[in-house]
């Protein structure tokens, strides 16, 4: 699909599935609120860090990181709970249709430099995941779920979600959390808020994807428009 075709498709999506405009984000502390950071790691955000990282500086990703850092600082200053997911894959376990990325033990799977300080904060739970969905990636071998335990232990009623990739990992995580909440597995959680200024999607144009074995094209503008209408 050419640029003109992509723009037409985006306009059609916006007209057929209108999205509500973001309201101002107010954090008062009146209700127990947790912050979830989804995959803000080098492998998705740092220029040249891997197959799914930006090739050149990317305005959308940089803005997402900046917003996430601001929120993380506020939550840490107030000692509010943070759950940070890190995409982290075994080199011998592929995740089609994606090429190898965020391999465990490499810099790709580390939080971006601007957020690495979170690793030492007492109010932060860091969870490495080896699948797209961070809710499923939080399941332990004994069947317990680290995210569920985090919600319950902190008596969280609202979670604020930021991160990358809006239309894949963020979307999958949020859908699973909503399903678990609706089934009564996440009491006392009531609301899930996706803060779109703190979200981004990666850019893998067709011409670059063709040169990466097993890669599926993922144009940023098109993916963002689809995610914004979800």
C-alpha angles and dihedrals in degrees: 000000000000126000092265091050092049092050091050091050091049092050090049092051092049092050096045097040106030115197124216117247116252116262120219111280112239121185109190102158091230090119125040104260130184129198120221118198112197117206100320089165135136093255091067103025114029119084112254095359097126150320094303097036121104115273092211132015108297120208096205094050093044091052091049091052092048093051092046092051091051092051093045091054092051092049092048093047089054093039091238117158122269127191112198119193119202121195104229123168134186109241092233096050111077124205105208135229084031124078118236110298143156093018113197114258095024131101088253092073094047123100113262113272092256090060104035091100088071090075090076099042115111094218093055127092113195118200125186112210131193099198140057096256113068092198091059089039089060093063114111126214090259090057096254119129121226093203093050090049090049092054093048097043092052094038089231117189098174131034123197113207127203134158146075144340099030096190097040122024097018093045094046092048094049093047091052092047092050091049092049091047092049090051091052097249096120105050126190091027112111110161136036115197122191107202102208098195085061094051133080141166128222124250119233107161121203094251092056096040090056089066096050116079112239094004123142116210114252113180108199099220094051094044092048093052091051092048093048090058094048 
